[in-house]
CSV table of C-alpha atoms in Angstrom, one decimal:
chain,number,residue,atom,x,y,z
G,191,UNK,CA,14.8,-1.4,-21.5
G,192,UNK,CA,12.1,-3.2,-20.8
G,193,UNK,CA,8.4,-1.9,-19.5
G,194,UNK,CA,6.7,-3.8,-16.8
G,195,UNK,CA,3.0,-4.2,-18.0
G,196,UNK,CA,0.1,-5.7,-15.8
G,197,UNK,CA,-2.8,-6.1,-16.8
G,198,UNK,CA,-5.8,-6.2,-13.9
G,199,UNK,CA,-8.7,-8.5,-14.9
G,200,UNK,CA,-6.4,-11.1,-16.9
G,201,UNK,CA,-9.1,-13.6,-17.3
G,202,UNK,CA,-11.8,-11.7,-18.9
G,203,UNK,CA,-12.4,-11.3,-22.8
G,204,UNK,CA,-10.5,-8.2,-23.0
G,205,UNK,CA,-7.9,-8.8,-20.6
G,206,UNK,CA,-7.1,-12.2,-22.4
G,207,UNK,CA,-6.8,-10.4,-26.0
G,208,UNK,CA,-4.5,-8.0,-24.6
G,209,UNK,CA,-2.5,-10.4,-23.0
G,210,UNK,CA,-2.5,-12.7,-26.3
G,211,UNK,CA,-1.4,-9.4,-28.1
G,212,UNK,CA,1.5,-8.6,-25.6
G,213,UNK,CA,3.2,-11.9,-25.0
G,214,UNK,CA,5.7,-12.1,-27.8
G,215,UNK,CA,7.0,-8.8,-27.2
G,216,UNK,CA,10.2,-8.7,-26.2
G,217,UNK,CA,10.4,-5.0,-25.1
G,218,UNK,CA,7.7,-5.9,-22.3
G,219,UNK,CA,7.4,-7.9,-19.1
G,220,UNK,CA,4.1,-9.0,-18.1
G,221,UNK,CA,3.3,-9.3,-14.9
G,222,UNK,CA,0.6,-11.9,-14.1
G,223,UNK,CA,-1.5,-12.9,-10.8
G,224,UNK,CA,-2.9,-16.0,-10.2
G,225,UNK,CA,-6.7,-17.0,-10.6
G,226,UNK,CA,-6.5,-17.4,-6.8
G,227,UNK,CA,-4.6,-14.4,-5.9
G,228,UNK,CA,-6.6,-11.8,-8.3
G,229,UNK,CA,-9.2,-11.0,-5.3
G,230,UNK,CA,-6.2,-10.3,-2.8
G,231,UNK,CA,-5.8,-6.3,-2.4
G,232,UNK,CA,-2.4,-6.7,-1.0
G,233,UNK,CA,-0.8,-8.6,-3.5
G,234,UNK,CA,-2.9,-6.9,-6.4
G,235,UNK,CA,-1.9,-3.7,-5.1
G,236,UNK,CA,2.0,-4.6,-5.1
G,237,UNK,CA,1.6,-5.3,-8.6
G,238,UNK,CA,-0.4,-2.3,-9.5
G,239,UNK,CA,2.3,-0.2,-8.1
G,240,UNK,CA,5.2,-2.3,-9.6
G,241,UNK,CA,3.9,-1.8,-13.2
G,242,UNK,CA,5.1,0.8,-15.7
G,243,UNK,CA,1.7,0.6,-16.8
G,244,UNK,CA,-1.8,-1.0,-16.2
G,245,UNK,CA,-4.5,-2.3,-18.4
G,246,UNK,CA,-7.8,-2.0,-16.4
G,247,UNK,CA,-10.2,-4.8,-17.8
G,248,UNK,CA,-12.6,-4.7,-15.1
G,249,UNK,CA,-16.3,-3.6,-14.2
G,250,UNK,CA,-16.6,0.2,-13.6
G,251,UNK,CA,-16.1,-0.4,-9.8
G,252,UNK,CA,-13.7,-2.7,-9.8
G,253,UNK,CA,-11.9,-0.2,-12.3
G,254,UNK,CA,-12.0,2.8,-9.4
G,255,UNK,CA,-10.8,0.6,-6.6
G,256,UNK,CA,-8.1,-0.6,-8.9
G,257,UNK,CA,-6.9,3.3,-9.3
G,258,UNK,CA,-7.4,4.2,-5.6
G,259,UNK,CA,-4.8,1.2,-5.0
G,260,UNK,CA,-2.5,3.5,-7.1
G,261,UNK,CA,0.1,5.4,-5.2
G,262,UNK,CA,3.3,5.1,-7.5
G,263,UNK,CA,2.8,8.4,-9.3
G,264,UNK,CA,4.8,6.9,-12.4
G,265,UNK,CA,2.7,3.9,-13.0
G,266,UNK,CA,0.4,5.0,-16.1
G,267,UNK,CA,-3.1,3.2,-16.3
G,268,UNK,CA,-5.5,2.7,-19.4
G,269,UNK,CA,-9.2,1.7,-18.4
G,270,UNK,CA,-10.9,-0.2,-20.8
G,271,UNK,CA,-14.4,0.0,-18.8
G,272,UNK,CA,-16.9,2.8,-18.9
G,273,UNK,CA,-16.1,4.1,-15.5
G,274,UNK,CA,-13.6,7.4,-16.7
G,275,UNK,CA,-14.8,8.2,-20.2
G,276,UNK,CA,-16.5,11.3,-19.4
G,277,UNK,CA,-14.0,12.4,-16.4
G,278,UNK,CA,-12.1,15.2,-18.0
G,279,UNK,CA,-8.8,13.9,-15.6
G,280,UNK,CA,-8.6,10.9,-18.2
G,281,UNK,CA,-7.6,11.2,-21.5
G,282,UNK,CA,-10.2,9.8,-24.4
G,283,UNK,CA,-8.2,6.9,-25.9
G,284,UNK,CA,-8.7,7.9,-29.9
G,285,UNK,CA,-5.5,9.3,-31.1
G,286,UNK,CA,-7.6,10.2,-34.4
G,287,UNK,CA,-9.9,12.3,-32.5
G,288,UNK,CA,-8.2,15.5,-33.3
G,289,UNK,CA,-4.7,17.0,-34.2
G,290,UNK,CA,-3.9,17.2,-30.4
G,291,UNK,CA,-5.1,14.2,-29.0
G,292,UNK,CA,-2.2,11.7,-30.2
G,293,UNK,CA,0.2,14.5,-28.2
G,294,UNK,CA,-2.6,14.5,-25.4
G,295,UNK,CA,-2.6,10.5,-25.0
G,296,UNK,CA,1.2,10.6,-24.6
G,297,UNK,CA,1.6,13.0,-21.7
G,298,UNK,CA,-1.2,11.3,-20.3
G,299,UNK,CA,-0.9,8.8,-17.2
G,300,UNK,CA,-4.7,8.4,-17.1
G,301,UNK,CA,-6.2,7.3,-20.3
G,302,UNK,CA,-9.6,5.6,-21.1
G,303,UNK,CA,-10.5,3.0,-24.1
G,304,UNK,CA,-13.8,4.3,-25.9
G,305,UNK,CA,-16.5,1.8,-26.0
G,306,UNK,CA,-16.6,-0.3,-29.5
G,307,UNK,CA,-20.0,1.4,-30.3
G,308,UNK,CA,-18.7,4.9,-29.4
G,309,UNK,CA,-16.0,4.5,-31.5
G,310,UNK,CA,-17.4,3.7,-34.7
G,311,UNK,CA,-19.6,6.3,-34.4
G,312,UNK,CA,-17.2,9.1,-33.2
G,313,UNK,CA,-15.2,8.5,-35.6
G,314,UNK,CA,-17.7,9.0,-38.2
G,315,UNK,CA,-19.3,11.9,-36.7
G,316,UNK,CA,-16.3,13.6,-35.5
G,317,UNK,CA,-14.8,15.1,-39.2
G,318,UNK,CA,-18.4,16.0,-40.4
G,319,UNK,CA,-19.0,18.1,-37.1
G,320,UNK,CA,-15.5,19.7,-37.2
G,321,UNK,CA,-16.6,20.6,-40.8
G,322,UNK,CA,-19.9,21.9,-40.0
G,323,UNK,CA,-21.7,19.4,-41.9
G,324,UNK,CA,-23.4,17.9,-38.6
G,325,UNK,CA,-24.6,20.1,-36.1
G,326,UNK,CA,-24.0,19.3,-32.4
G,327,UNK,CA,-28.0,20.1,-32.1
G,328,UNK,CA,-28.9,17.4,-34.4
G,329,UNK,CA,-30.7,14.2,-33.4
G,330,UNK,CA,-29.0,11.6,-35.2
G,331,UNK,CA,-30.0,8.0,-35.6
G,332,UNK,CA,-27.6,5.0,-35.1
G,333,UNK,CA,-27.6,1.2,-35.2
G,334,UNK,CA,-25.0,-0.9,-34.7
G,335,UNK,CA,-24.3,-4.4,-35.0
G,336,UNK,CA,-21.8,-6.2,-33.3
G,337,UNK,CA,-20.4,-10.1,-32.7
G,338,UNK,CA,-21.2,-11.9,-29.5
G,339,UNK,CA,-17.7,-11.3,-28.3
G,340,UNK,CA,-18.9,-7.7,-27.1
G,341,UNK,CA,-20.8,-9.0,-24.5
G,342,UNK,CA,-18.2,-10.9,-22.7
G,343,UNK,CA,-17.6,-13.9,-21.3
G,344,UNK,CA,-21.2,-14.8,-20.2
G,345,UNK,CA,-22.7,-14.3,-23.7
G,346,UNK,CA,-19.8,-16.2,-25.2
G,347,UNK,CA,-20.7,-19.1,-23.7
G,348,UNK,CA,-24.1,-18.6,-23.7
G,349,UNK,CA,-23.8,-18.6,-28.0
G,350,UNK,CA,-21.2,-21.7,-28.2
G,351,UNK,CA,-22.8,-23.8,-25.8
G,352,UNK,CA,-23.6,-27.1,-27.4
G,353,UNK,CA,-27.1,-26.8,-25.9
G,354,UNK,CA,-27.9,-23.7,-27.6
G,355,UNK,CA,-27.5,-24.8,-30.9
G,356,UNK,CA,-29.6,-23.4,-33.1
G,357,UNK,CA,-31.6,-20.8,-30.7
G,358,UNK,CA,-29.4,-17.6,-31.4
G,359,UNK,CA,-29.6,-17.2,-35.1
G,360,UNK,CA,-31.1,-14.1,-35.7
G,361,UNK,CA,-29.9,-10.6,-35.1
G,362,UNK,CA,-30.9,-9.7,-31.9
G,363,UNK,CA,-31.9,-5.8,-30.9
G,364,UNK,CA,-30.9,-5.0,-27.1
G,365,UNK,CA,-30.7,-2.1,-24.7
G,366,UNK,CA,-34.3,-1.4,-25.5
G,367,UNK,CA,-34.6,1.1,-23.3
G,368,UNK,CA,-32.5,3.2,-25.2
G,369,UNK,CA,-29.9,4.1,-22.9
G,370,UNK,CA,-26.7,2.1,-24.0
G,371,UNK,CA,-24.0,2.9,-21.7
G,372,UNK,CA,-21.9,4.5,-24.6
G,373,UNK,CA,-24.1,7.2,-24.8
G,374,UNK,CA,-22.6,9.5,-22.3
G,375,UNK,CA,-19.4,9.3,-23.8
G,376,UNK,CA,-20.7,10.1,-27.5
G,377,UNK,CA,-22.4,12.9,-25.9
G,378,UNK,CA,-19.7,14.3,-23.8
G,379,UNK,CA,-16.9,13.7,-26.6
G,380,UNK,CA,-18.8,14.9,-29.7
G,381,UNK,CA,-20.5,18.1,-27.7
G,382,UNK,CA,-23.6,17.1,-28.5
G,383,UNK,CA,-26.9,18.4,-27.4
G,384,UNK,CA,-28.8,15.2,-27.8
G,385,UNK,CA,-27.1,11.7,-27.7
G,386,UNK,CA,-27.9,9.5,-30.9
G,387,UNK,CA,-31.1,7.5,-31.1
G,388,UNK,CA,-29.1,4.4,-30.9
G,389,UNK,CA,-29.7,0.9,-31.4
G,390,UNK,CA,-27.3,-2.0,-30.7
G,391,UNK,CA,-27.8,-5.8,-31.5
G,392,UNK,CA,-25.8,-8.9,-31.6
G,393,UNK,CA,-25.1,-11.1,-34.4
G,394,UNK,CA,-24.6,-14.7,-34.6
G,395,UNK,CA,-20.7,-14.4,-35.3
G,396,UNK,CA,-18.4,-14.0,-32.7
G,397,UNK,CA,-16.4,-10.8,-33.6
G,398,UNK,CA,-16.6,-7.8,-35.7
G,399,UNK,CA,-19.1,-5.0,-35.9
G,400,UNK,CA,-20.9,-2.4,-38.2
G,401,UNK,CA,-21.6,0.9,-36.9
G,402,UNK,CA,-24.4,2.6,-38.8
G,403,UNK,CA,-25.2,6.4,-38.9
G,404,UNK,CA,-28.4,7.7,-40.7
G,405,UNK,CA,-28.7,11.4,-41.8
G,406,UNK,CA,-31.2,13.5,-43.6
G,407,UNK,CA,-29.2,15.7,-46.2
G,408,UNK,CA,-31.8,18.6,-46.0
G,409,UNK,CA,-30.6,19.1,-42.3
G,410,UNK,CA,-27.1,19.8,-43.4
G,411,UNK,CA,-27.3,23.4,-43.4
G,412,UNK,CA,-30.4,23.2,-45.8
G,413,UNK,CA,-27.7,22.1,-49.0
G,414,UNK,CA,-27.7,18.9,-50.8
G,415,UNK,CA,-24.0,17.8,-49.8
G,416,UNK,CA,-22.6,14.8,-52.0
G,417,UNK,CA,-20.9,11.6,-50.8
G,418,UNK,CA,-18.3,12.8,-53.1
G,419,UNK,CA,-17.6,15.8,-50.7
G,420,UNK,CA,-18.1,14.0,-47.5
G,421,UNK,CA,-15.4,11.5,-48.9
G,422,UNK,CA,-13.3,14.3,-49.5
G,423,UNK,CA,-13.8,15.7,-45.8
G,424,UNK,CA,-13.1,12.4,-44.5
G,425,UNK,CA,-10.2,11.7,-46.4
G,426,UNK,CA,-8.4,15.4,-45.3
G,427,UNK,CA,-9.3,14.6,-41.9
G,428,UNK,CA,-7.7,11.2,-41.6
G,429,UNK,CA,-5.1,11.5,-44.3
G,430,UNK,CA,-2.0,10.6,-42.3
G,431,UNK,CA,-4.0,8.1,-40.2
G,432,UNK,CA,-2.5,4.4,-40.8
G,433,UNK,CA,-5.4,3.0,-39.4
G,434,UNK,CA,-8.4,4.6,-40.7
G,435,UNK,CA,-9.1,3.3,-44.3
G,436,UNK,CA,-11.7,5.6,-46.0
G,437,UNK,CA,-13.6,3.5,-48.7
G,438,UNK,CA,-14.3,5.7,-52.0
G,439,UNK,CA,-14.9,2.1,-54.4
G,440,UNK,CA,-18.3,1.3,-52.8
G,441,UNK,CA,-19.0,-1.0,-55.6
G,442,UNK,CA,-15.7,-3.0,-55.1
G,443,UNK,CA,-15.9,-3.0,-51.4
G,444,UNK,CA,-19.4,-4.8,-50.6
G,445,UNK,CA,-19.7,-8.2,-51.6
G,446,UNK,CA,-22.4,-8.7,-54.1
G,447,UNK,CA,-24.3,-5.5,-52.6
G,448,UNK,CA,-23.6,-7.0,-49.1
G,449,UNK,CA,-21.4,-5.9,-46.2
G,450,UNK,CA,-19.6,-8.1,-44.3
G,451,UNK,CA,-19.2,-7.4,-40.6
G,452,UNK,CA,-16.1,-9.5,-39.8
G,453,UNK,CA,-13.7,-7.9,-42.9
G,454,UNK,CA,-11.9,-6.2,-40.2
G,455,UNK,CA,-11.4,-8.9,-37.6
G,456,UNK,CA,-8.2,-9.6,-36.0
G,457,UNK,CA,-7.2,-5.6,-37.0
G,458,UNK,CA,-7.0,-2.3,-35.8
G,459,UNK,CA,-8.3,-1.2,-38.5
G,460,UNK,CA,-11.6,0.9,-39.1
G,461,UNK,CA,-13.0,1.3,-42.6
G,462,UNK,CA,-15.6,4.3,-43.4
G,463,UNK,CA,-17.7,4.0,-46.0
G,464,UNK,CA,-20.6,6.3,-47.6
G,465,UNK,CA,-24.0,5.8,-49.1
G,466,UNK,CA,-26.7,7.8,-50.7
G,467,UNK,CA,-29.5,8.6,-52.0
G,468,UNK,CA,-31.3,12.0,-53.4
G,469,UNK,CA,-32.6,12.8,-49.4
G,470,UNK,CA,-30.6,10.7,-46.8
G,471,UNK,CA,-26.9,9.5,-46.6
G,472,UNK,CA,-25.4,6.5,-44.6
G,473,UNK,CA,-22.3,6.3,-42.8
G,474,UNK,CA,-20.9,3.0,-42.0
G,475,UNK,CA,-18.1,2.3,-39.9
G,476,UNK,CA,-16.4,-1.2,-39.9
G,477,UNK,CA,-14.4,-2.5,-37.4
G,478,UNK,CA,-13.3,-5.5,-34.9
G,479,UNK,CA,-15.3,-4.9,-31.3
G,480,UNK,CA,-12.1,-6.7,-29.8
G,481,UNK,CA,-9.7,-4.9,-32.1
G,482,UNK,CA,-10.2,-1.1,-32.7
G,483,UNK,CA,-13.0,-1.4,-30.2
G,484,UNK,CA,-11.2,-2.9,-27.3
G,485,UNK,CA,-8.2,-4.7,-27.1
G,486,UNK,CA,-6.4,-3.1,-30.1
G,487,UNK,CA,-7.3,0.3,-29.3
G,488,UNK,CA,-6.2,-0.3,-25.7
G,489,UNK,CA,-3.0,-1.4,-26.9
G,490,UNK,CA,-2.3,1.6,-29.5
G,491,UNK,CA,-2.7,3.9,-26.7
G,492,UNK,CA,0.0,1.8,-24.4
G,493,UNK,CA,2.4,2.3,-27.6
G,494,UNK,CA,1.7,6.1,-27.7
G,495,UNK,CA,2.0,6.2,-23.9
G,496,UNK,CA,5.3,4.4,-23.8
G,497,UNK,CA,7.0,6.5,-26.7
G,498,UNK,CA,6.8,3.1,-29.0
G,499,UNK,CA,6.0,2.7,-32.5
G,500,UNK,CA,2.2,3.0,-32.7
G,501,UNK,CA,1.8,-0.1,-35.0
G,502,UNK,CA,3.8,-2.2,-32.5
G,503,UNK,CA,1.7,-5.8,-32.4
G,504,UNK,CA,-1.3,-4.3,-34.4
G,505,UNK,CA,-2.3,-5.3,-37.7
G,506,UNK,CA,-3.4,-2.5,-40.2
């Protein structure tokens, strides 16, 4: 049996990547809409309802409009926008989130792909919250640096325009109103009282990211928890997860003391490493913002929803 797949928004960064990942898979038939027909509602509606599974790679409002066009009750949808990430009628697409989440995704017809920053933060904090190391009441500080592909076609064009050569060399913080669009899903999924104090930035590289969460030891149940204990919690929580790698030897992991944001590129892997001093602990998630942070996560969810091998088309 061939599954019919339609990528609505196939000309954007995430859509192009999904198409690239799926194009050689023999068990799938990709339905394609032409550039000139993509705004024709009737033509798009036909594709949306003909597909076994639809990827929505669109702005929020457009995603909601496409969902409203689907009348085929058998069509499954994976939305890569932020439109449905806090909607209880949609399943949050981190299969590793809880022991039951993979089954929830498998049985769902509506799944939302997490944000890239959100994926790194949530997967770092969920095991600590579940083990009462971090309280949902804690105020957590987080900083993230991502490749410029996270900003979509406009930012990619700006960085790669020869006229801008030498213009974007430094790390560039953004969302300085401290209300980044991934914060609602982070707060919702983790059940936090306060959204994290979060500052993202763009680096002068195309893809890859580091999500860095800063924790004060004295605030964890007033006890001096160690890096070794935290690593043990992560190893147990993610013990059967093929796309999650817990780093124990941090010296070998680093490159002369530096951590490269790009070493998970073109994989669906997330790596979690932990660093400490007497008073503080730093948890870093490394992932590909276009992989586990976007298109890779979308394909992983598709595999689960269609009952296929979860690893198909994905690199660990």
